[in-house]
Coordinates of C-alpha atoms and ligand atoms in Angstrom, one line a residue:
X25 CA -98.4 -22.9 -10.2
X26 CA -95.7 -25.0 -11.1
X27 CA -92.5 -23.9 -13.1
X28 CA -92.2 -24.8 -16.6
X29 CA -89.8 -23.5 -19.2
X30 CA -92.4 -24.2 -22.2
X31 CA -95.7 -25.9 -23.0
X32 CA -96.2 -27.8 -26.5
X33 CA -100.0 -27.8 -26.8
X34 CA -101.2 -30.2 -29.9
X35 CA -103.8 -31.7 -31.0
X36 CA -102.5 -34.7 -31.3
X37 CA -99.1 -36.8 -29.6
X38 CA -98.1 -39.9 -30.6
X39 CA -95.3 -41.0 -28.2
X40 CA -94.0 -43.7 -30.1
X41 CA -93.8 -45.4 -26.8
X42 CA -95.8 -46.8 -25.7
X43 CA -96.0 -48.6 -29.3
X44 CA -99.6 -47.3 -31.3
X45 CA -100.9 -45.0 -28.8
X46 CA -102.5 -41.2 -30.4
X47 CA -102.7 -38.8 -27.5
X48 CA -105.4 -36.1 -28.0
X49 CA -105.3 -32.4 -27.4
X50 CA -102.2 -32.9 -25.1
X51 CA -99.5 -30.9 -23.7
X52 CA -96.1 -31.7 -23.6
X53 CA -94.4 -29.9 -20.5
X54 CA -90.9 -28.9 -21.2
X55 CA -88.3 -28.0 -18.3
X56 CA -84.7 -27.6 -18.5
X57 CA -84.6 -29.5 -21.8
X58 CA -86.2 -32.4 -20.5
X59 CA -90.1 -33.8 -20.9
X60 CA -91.8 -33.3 -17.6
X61 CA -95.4 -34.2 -18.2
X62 CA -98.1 -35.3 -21.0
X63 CA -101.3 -33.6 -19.7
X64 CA -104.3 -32.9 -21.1
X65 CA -104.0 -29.6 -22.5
X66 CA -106.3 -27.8 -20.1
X67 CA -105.1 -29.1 -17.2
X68 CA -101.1 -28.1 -18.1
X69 CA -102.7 -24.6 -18.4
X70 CA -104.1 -24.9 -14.8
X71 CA -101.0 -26.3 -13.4
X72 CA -97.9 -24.6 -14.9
X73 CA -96.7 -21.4 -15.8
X74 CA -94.3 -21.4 -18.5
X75 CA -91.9 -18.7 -20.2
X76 CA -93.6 -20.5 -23.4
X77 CA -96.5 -21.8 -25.0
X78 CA -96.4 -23.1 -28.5
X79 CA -99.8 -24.0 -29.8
X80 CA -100.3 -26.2 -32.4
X81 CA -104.1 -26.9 -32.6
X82 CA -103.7 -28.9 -36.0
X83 CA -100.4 -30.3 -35.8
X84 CA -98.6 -33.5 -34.1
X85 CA -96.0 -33.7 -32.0
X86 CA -93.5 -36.8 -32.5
X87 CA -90.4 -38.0 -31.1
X88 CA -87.4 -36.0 -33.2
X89 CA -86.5 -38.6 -35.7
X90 CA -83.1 -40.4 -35.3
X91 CA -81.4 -40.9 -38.8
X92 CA -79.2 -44.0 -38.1
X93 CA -76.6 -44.0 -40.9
X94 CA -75.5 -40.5 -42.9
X95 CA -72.0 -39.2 -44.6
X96 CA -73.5 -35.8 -43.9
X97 CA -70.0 -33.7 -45.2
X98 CA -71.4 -35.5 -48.8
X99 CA -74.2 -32.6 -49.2
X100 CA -71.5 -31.1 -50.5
X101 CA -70.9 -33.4 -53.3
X102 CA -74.4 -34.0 -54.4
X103 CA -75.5 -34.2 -58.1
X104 CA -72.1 -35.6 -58.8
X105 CA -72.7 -38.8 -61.3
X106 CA -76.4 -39.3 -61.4
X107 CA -77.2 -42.4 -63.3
X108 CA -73.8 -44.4 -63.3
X109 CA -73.3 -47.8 -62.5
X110 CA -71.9 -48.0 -58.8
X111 CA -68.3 -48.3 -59.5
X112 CA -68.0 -46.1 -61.9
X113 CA -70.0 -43.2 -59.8
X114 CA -67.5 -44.1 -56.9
X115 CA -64.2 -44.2 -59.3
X116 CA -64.5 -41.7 -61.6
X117 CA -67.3 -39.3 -59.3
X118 CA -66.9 -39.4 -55.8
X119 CA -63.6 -40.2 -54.9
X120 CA -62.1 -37.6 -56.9
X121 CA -64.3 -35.0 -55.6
X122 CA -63.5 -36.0 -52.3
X123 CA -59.8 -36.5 -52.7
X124 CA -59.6 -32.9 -53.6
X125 CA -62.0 -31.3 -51.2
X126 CA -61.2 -33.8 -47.8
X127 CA -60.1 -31.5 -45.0
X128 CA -61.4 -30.4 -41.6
X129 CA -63.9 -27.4 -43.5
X130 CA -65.1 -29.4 -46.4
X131 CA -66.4 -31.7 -43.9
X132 CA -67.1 -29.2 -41.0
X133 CA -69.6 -27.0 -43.8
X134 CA -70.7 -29.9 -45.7
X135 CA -72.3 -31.4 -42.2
X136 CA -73.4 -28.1 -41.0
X137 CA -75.3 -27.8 -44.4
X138 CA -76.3 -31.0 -44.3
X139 CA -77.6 -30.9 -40.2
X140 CA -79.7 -27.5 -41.4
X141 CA -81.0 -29.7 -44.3
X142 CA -81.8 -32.6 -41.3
X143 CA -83.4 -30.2 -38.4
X144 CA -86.3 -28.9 -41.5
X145 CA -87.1 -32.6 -41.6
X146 CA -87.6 -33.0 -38.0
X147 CA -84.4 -34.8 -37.4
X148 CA -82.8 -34.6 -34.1
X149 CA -80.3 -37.1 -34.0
X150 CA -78.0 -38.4 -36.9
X151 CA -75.4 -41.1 -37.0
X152 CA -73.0 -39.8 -38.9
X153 CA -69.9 -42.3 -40.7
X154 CA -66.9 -39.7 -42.0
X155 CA -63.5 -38.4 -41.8
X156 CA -63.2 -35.9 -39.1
X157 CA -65.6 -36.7 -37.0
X158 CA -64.7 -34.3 -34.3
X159 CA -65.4 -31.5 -37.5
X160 CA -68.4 -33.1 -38.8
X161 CA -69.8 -32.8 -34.8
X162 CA -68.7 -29.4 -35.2
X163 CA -70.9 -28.5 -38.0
X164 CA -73.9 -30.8 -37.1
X165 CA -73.4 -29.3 -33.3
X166 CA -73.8 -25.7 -35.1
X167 CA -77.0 -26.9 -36.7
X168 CA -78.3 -27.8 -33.2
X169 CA -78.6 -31.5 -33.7
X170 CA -77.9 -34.5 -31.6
X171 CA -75.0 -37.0 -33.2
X172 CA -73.0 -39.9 -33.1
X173 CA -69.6 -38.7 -34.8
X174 CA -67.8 -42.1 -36.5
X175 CA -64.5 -43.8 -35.3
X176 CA -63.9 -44.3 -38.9
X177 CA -61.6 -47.3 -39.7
X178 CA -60.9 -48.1 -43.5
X179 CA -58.3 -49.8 -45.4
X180 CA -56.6 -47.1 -47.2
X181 CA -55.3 -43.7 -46.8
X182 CA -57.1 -40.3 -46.6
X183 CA -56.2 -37.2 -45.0
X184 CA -57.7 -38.2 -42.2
X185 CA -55.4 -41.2 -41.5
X186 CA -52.7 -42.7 -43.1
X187 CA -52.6 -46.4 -41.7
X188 CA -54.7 -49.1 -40.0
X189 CA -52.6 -47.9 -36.7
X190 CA -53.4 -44.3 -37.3
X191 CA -57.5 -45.0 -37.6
X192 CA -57.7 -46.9 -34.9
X193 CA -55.2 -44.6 -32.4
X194 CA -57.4 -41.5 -33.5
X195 CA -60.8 -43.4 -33.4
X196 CA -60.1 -44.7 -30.0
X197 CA -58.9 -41.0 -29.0
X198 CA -62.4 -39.3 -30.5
X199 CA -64.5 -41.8 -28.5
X200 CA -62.2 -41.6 -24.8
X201 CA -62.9 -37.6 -25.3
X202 CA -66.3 -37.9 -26.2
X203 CA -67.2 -40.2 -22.9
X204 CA -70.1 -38.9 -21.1
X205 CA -71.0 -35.5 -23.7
X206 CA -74.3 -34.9 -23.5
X207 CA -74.6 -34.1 -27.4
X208 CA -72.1 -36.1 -28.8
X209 CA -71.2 -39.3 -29.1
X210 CA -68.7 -41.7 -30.8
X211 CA -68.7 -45.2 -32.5
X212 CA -66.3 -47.6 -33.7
X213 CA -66.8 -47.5 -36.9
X214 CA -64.9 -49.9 -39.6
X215 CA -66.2 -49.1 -43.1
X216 CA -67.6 -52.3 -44.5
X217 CA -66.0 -55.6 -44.2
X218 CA -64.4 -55.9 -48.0
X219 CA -62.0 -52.5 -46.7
X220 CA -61.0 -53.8 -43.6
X221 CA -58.8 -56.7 -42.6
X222 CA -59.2 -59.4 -39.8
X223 CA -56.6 -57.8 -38.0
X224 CA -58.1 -54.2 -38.0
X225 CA -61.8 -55.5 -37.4
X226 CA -60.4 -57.2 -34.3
X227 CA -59.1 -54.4 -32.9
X228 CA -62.2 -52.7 -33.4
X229 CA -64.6 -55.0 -31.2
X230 CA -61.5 -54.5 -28.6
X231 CA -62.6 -51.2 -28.5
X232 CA -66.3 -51.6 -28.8
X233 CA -66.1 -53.9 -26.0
X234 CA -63.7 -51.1 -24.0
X235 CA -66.1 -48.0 -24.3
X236 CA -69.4 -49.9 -25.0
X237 CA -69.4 -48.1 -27.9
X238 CA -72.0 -49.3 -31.2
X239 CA -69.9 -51.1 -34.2
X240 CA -71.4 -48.7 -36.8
X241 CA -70.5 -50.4 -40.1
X242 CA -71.9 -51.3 -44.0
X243 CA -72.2 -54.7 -44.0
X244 CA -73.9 -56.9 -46.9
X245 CA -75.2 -54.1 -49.2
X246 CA -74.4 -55.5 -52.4
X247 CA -74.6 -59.6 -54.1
X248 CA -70.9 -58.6 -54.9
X249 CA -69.7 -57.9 -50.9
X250 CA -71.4 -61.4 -50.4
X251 CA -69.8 -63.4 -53.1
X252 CA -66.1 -61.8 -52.7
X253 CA -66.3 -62.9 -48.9
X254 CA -67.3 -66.3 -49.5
X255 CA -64.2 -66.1 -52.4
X256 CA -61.6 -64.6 -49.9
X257 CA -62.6 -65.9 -46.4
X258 CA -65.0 -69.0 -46.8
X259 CA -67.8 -67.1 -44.6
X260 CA -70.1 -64.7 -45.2
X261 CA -69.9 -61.3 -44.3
X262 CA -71.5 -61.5 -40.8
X263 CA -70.0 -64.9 -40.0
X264 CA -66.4 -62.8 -41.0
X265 CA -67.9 -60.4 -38.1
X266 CA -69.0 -62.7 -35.5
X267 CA -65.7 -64.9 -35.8
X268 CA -63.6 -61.0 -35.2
X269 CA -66.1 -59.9 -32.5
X270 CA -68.3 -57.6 -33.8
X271 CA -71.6 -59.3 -33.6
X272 CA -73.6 -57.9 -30.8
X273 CA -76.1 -56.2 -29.6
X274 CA -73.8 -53.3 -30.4
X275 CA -73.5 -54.1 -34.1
X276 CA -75.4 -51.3 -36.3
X277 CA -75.5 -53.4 -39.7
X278 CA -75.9 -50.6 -42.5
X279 CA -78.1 -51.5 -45.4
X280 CA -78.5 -55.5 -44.3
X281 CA -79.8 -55.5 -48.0
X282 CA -78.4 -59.2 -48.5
X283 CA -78.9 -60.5 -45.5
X284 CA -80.4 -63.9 -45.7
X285 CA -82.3 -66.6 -43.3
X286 CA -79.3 -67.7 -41.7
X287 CA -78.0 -63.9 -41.1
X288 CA -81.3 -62.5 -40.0
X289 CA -81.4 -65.5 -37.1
X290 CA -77.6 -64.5 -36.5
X291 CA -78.5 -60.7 -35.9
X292 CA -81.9 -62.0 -33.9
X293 CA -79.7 -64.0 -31.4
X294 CA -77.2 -61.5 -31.6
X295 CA -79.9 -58.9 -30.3
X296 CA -77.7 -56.5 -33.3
X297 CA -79.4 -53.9 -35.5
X298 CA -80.3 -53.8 -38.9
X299 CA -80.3 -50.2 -40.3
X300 CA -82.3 -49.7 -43.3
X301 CA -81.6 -47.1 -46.3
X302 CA -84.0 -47.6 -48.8
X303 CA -83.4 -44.8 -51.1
X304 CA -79.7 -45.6 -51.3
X305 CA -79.8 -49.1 -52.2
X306 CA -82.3 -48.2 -55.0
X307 CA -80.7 -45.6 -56.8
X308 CA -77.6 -48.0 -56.8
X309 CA -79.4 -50.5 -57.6
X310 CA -78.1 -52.5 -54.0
X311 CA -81.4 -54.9 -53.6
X312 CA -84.0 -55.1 -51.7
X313 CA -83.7 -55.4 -47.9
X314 CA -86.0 -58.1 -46.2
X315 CA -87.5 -55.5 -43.7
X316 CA -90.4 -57.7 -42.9
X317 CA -88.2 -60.4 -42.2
X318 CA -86.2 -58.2 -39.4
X319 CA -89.4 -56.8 -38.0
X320 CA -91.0 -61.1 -37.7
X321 CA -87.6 -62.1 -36.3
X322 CA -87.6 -59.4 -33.5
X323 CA -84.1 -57.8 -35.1
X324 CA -83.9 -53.8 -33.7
X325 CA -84.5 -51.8 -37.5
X326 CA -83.5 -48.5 -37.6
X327 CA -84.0 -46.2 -40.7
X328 CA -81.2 -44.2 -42.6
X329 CA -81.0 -41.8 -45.2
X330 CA -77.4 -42.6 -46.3
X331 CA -75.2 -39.7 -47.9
X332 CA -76.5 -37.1 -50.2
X333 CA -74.5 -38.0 -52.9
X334 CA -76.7 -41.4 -53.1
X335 CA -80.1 -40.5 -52.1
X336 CA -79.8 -37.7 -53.1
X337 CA -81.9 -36.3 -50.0
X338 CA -82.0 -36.3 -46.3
X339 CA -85.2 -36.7 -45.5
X340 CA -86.2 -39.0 -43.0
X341 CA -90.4 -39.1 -43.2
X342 CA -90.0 -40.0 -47.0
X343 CA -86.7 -42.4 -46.3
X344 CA -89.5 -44.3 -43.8
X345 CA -93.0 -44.0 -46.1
X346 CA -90.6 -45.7 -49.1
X347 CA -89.0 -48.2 -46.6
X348 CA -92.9 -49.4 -45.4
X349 CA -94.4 -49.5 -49.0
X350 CA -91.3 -51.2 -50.0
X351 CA -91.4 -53.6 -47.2
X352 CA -94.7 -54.8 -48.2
X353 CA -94.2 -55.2 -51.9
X354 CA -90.7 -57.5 -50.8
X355 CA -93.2 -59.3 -49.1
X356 CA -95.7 -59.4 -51.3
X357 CA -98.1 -58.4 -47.9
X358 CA -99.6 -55.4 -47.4
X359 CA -100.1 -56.0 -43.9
X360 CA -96.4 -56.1 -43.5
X361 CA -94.6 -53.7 -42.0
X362 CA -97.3 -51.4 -40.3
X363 CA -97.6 -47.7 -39.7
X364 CA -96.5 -47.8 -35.9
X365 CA -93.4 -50.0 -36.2
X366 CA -92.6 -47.8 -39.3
X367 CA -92.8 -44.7 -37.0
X368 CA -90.5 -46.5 -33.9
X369 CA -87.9 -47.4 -36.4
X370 CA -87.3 -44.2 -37.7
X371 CA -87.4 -42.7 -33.8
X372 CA -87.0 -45.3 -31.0
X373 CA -85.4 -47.9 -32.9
X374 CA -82.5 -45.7 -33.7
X375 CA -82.2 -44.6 -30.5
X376 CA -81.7 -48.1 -29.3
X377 CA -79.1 -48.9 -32.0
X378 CA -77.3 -46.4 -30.4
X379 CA -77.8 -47.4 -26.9
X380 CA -79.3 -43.8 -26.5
X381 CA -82.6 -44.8 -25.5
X382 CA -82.6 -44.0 -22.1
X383 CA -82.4 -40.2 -23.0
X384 CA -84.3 -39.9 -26.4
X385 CA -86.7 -41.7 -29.1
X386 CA -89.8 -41.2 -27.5
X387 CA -91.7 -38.8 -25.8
X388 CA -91.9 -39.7 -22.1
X389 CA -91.1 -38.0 -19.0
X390 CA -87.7 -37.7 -17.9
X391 CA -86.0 -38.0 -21.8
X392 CA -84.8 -35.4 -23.3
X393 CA -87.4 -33.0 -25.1
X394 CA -86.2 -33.6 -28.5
X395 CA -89.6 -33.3 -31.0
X396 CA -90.9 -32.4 -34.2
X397 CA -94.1 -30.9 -34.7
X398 CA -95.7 -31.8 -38.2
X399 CA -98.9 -29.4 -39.3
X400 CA -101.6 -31.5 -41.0
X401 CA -104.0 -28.9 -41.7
X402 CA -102.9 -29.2 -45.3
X403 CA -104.2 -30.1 -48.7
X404 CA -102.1 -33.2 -48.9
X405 CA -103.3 -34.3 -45.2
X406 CA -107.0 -33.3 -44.5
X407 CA -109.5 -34.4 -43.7
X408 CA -107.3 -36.6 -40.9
X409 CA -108.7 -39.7 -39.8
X410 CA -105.5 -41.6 -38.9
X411 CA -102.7 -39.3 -37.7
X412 CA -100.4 -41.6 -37.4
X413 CA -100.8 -43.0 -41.0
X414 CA -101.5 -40.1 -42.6
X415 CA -98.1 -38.3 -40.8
X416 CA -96.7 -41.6 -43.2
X417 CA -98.6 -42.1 -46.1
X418 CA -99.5 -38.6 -47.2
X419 CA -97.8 -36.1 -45.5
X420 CA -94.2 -34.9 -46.5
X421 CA -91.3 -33.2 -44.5
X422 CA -92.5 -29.8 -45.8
X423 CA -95.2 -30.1 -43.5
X424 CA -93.0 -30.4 -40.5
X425 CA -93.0 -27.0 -39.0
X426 CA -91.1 -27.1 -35.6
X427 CA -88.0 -29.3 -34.0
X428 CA -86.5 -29.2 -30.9
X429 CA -83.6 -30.6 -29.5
X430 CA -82.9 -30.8 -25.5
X431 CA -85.9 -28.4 -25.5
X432 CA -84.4 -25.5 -27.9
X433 CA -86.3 -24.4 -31.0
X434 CA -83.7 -25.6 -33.5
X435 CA -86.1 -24.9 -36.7
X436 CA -89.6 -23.3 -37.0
X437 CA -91.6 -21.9 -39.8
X438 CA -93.7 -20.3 -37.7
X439 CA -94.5 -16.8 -39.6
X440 CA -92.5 -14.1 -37.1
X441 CA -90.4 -16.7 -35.8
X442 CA -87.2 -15.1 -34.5
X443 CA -85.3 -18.5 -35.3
X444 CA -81.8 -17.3 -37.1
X445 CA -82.9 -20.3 -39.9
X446 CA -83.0 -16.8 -42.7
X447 CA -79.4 -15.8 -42.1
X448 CA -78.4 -19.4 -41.3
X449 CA -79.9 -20.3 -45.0
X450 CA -78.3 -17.0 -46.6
X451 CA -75.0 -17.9 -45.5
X452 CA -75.4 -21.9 -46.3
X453 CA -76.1 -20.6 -50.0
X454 CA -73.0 -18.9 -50.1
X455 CA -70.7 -21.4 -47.9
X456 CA -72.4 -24.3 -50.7
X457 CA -71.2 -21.6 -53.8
X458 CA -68.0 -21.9 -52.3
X459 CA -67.1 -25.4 -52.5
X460 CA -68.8 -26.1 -55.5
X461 CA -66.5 -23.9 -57.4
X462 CA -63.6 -25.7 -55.7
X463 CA -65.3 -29.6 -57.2
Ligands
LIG177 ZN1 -73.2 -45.3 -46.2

């Protein structure tokens, strides 16, 4: 018998990659925290011994999804301002909430609330864009998720940095120290192109360039960024970008909600990514991105949930069933937009934003086993005639019942499970009291 540390058996696999294929009754063989085998379930039970066997004879077993773009330190300002216009929720809301609270533990809970919040949505990986990055990897770390921690740089002062110099000395610093950590990783990451200057943004692609390190950055979210760049620099946004550096296939382009014909073809050539958050640029009434239009051009999408404060949920399956119905309607095609790219941009597609994708986004052997298991023996599912679809369409993230990261159970609902989720959610309730008094 061969060694294995545990044995996933389900009845169903979808890999992600290769693109629109539905493994039946299949095991996935986990050892040392990476994927070994696919095998058909009765033949892994033939060939390997294993510590564990998790059985999941009505559930799937996905790739862990990669959530491409959060502020996860903002769970702990959510609910603040629902309903205002967009300046006024940032003016009079937000930024004094956060001017008060900023410091390494606001953002060090706030993530690890937020990365518990992530791990019962089957998210393995997030991208997160904040102050203290080394604190918010810190609290998603303790949540047992993956991350890319931000090189934040940003026009104005905070407690995190008081200068242009400052960001970009400490950014640089975070992503030397993070080289080569297995769960951890950095970008450069300037805020949005109306908060940084020329100068700054230049100095960023330096250092993308340096480390090979993804530009993780808001860029044409709102009709007003647009107009005020053509008014101050005589470009667009992403023209601003490509004439500083940035635009690459490193270039994570948040929201891309105003891109048009001539950026879309930029971000094509450019072989850059366009990261979607659908949620957020409706409840702040951003736009509509032209999702479609990325996926016909051949431009990399990736799926965000954006901060809580915005959403006002982290919840990757319903961030990607809103971005697909929304992409056809934007289209006015329902055949826009379909269930299996849907799936790789909210896995793979992230993955490959992040030049990660050699270790994670899919379920083949030699990546890293980070999964979700999703049960749909459920009302809401049955009967199932299209898994893949139906894990879209009509499931929801309270049907995700397992996830795993580098192999270890980081969240299960199994009944018995000895997971520490019950005194991890006790003390979140009383860690989220805490600052709430303090807003
Ligand atoms: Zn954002």
């Amino acid at each position: 018998m061969l060694e294995a540390d545990t044995l996933i058996e389900a009845r169903w696999v979808i890999p992600v990659a290769p693109k629109g294929v539905i493994l039946e009754n299949t095991t996935v063989v986990v050892t040392q925290g990476r994927i070994t085998a696919l095998l058909p379930v009765e033949e892994a039970r033939r060939l390997y011994a294993a510590h564990d066997v998790v059985s999941l004879p009505e559930s799937a077993v996905l790739p862990g999804f990669v959530n491409l773009h959060s502020h996860a330190a903002m769970n702990l300002v959510r609910g603040l301002g629902a309903d205002l216009p967009l300046m006024d929720w940032l003016t009079k809301k937000i930024w004094p909430a956060e001017g008060k609270l900023m410091s390494p533990e606001f953002v060090r809970d706030g993530s690890w609330l937020a990365g518990l919040e992530m791990a019962a949505g089957g998210v393995t990986t997030t991208s997160d864009h904040y102050f203290f990055p080394r604190s918010a990897a810190e609290g998603l770390r303790r949540a047992g998720l993956r991350c890319a921690v931000s090189g934040i740089v940003i026009g104005f002062p905070s407690a995190w940095a008081d200068s242009d110099a400052a960001y970009l000395e400490k950014s640089e610093a975070l992503i030397r120290d993070l080289a080569g950590d297995e769960f951890v990783h950095a970008t450069i990451a300037p805020h949005a192109p109306y908060t940084v200057s020329d100068a700054s943004l230049k100095r960023c692609a330096e250092i993308s360039d340096k480390w090979g390190v993804p530009i993780h950055m808001h860029v044409n979210e709102t009709a007003g960024e647009v107009a005020d760049s053509l008014r101050d620099h005589g470009e667009r946004p992403l023209e601003r970008l490509r004439r500083c550096g940035l635009l690459n296939e490193r270039l994570i382009a948040v929201h891309s909600v105003h891109a048009d014909a001539g950026d879309i073809a930029l971000m094509a050539a450019a072989k850059a990514t366009a990261c979607h958050c659908p949620c957020s640029n409706l409840k702040l009434a951003s736009g509509f991105a032209p999702v479609a239009k990325f996926l016909e051009a051949g431009v990399n999408l990736g799926i965000g949930t954006d901060g809580a404060a915005s959403n006002d949920k982290l919840d990757m399956l319903g961030e990607t069933r809103l971005a697909a119905m929304l992409a056809k309607a934007v289209a006015q095609d329902p055949t826009a937009a379909p269930v299996h790219d849907m799936l790789e941009a909210a896995t793979l597609g992230g993955a490959r934003a992040l030049h990660w994708d050699d270790e994670i986004g899919s379920i083949e052997p030699g990546k890293a086993a980070d999964l979700f298991a999703i049960n749909l023996a459920t009302p809401e599912s049955l009967p199932v005639q299209d898994p893949a679809a139906q894990i879209l369409y009509s499931a929801g993230r309270e049907c995700i019942t397992h996830t795993w990261v580098a192999g270890r159970q980081i969240m299960s609902k199994a009944v018995g499970a000895q997971f520490p989720e019950l005194n991890a959610a006790r003390e979140a309730v009383a860690v989220a009291h805490s600052w709430q008094n303090r807003i």
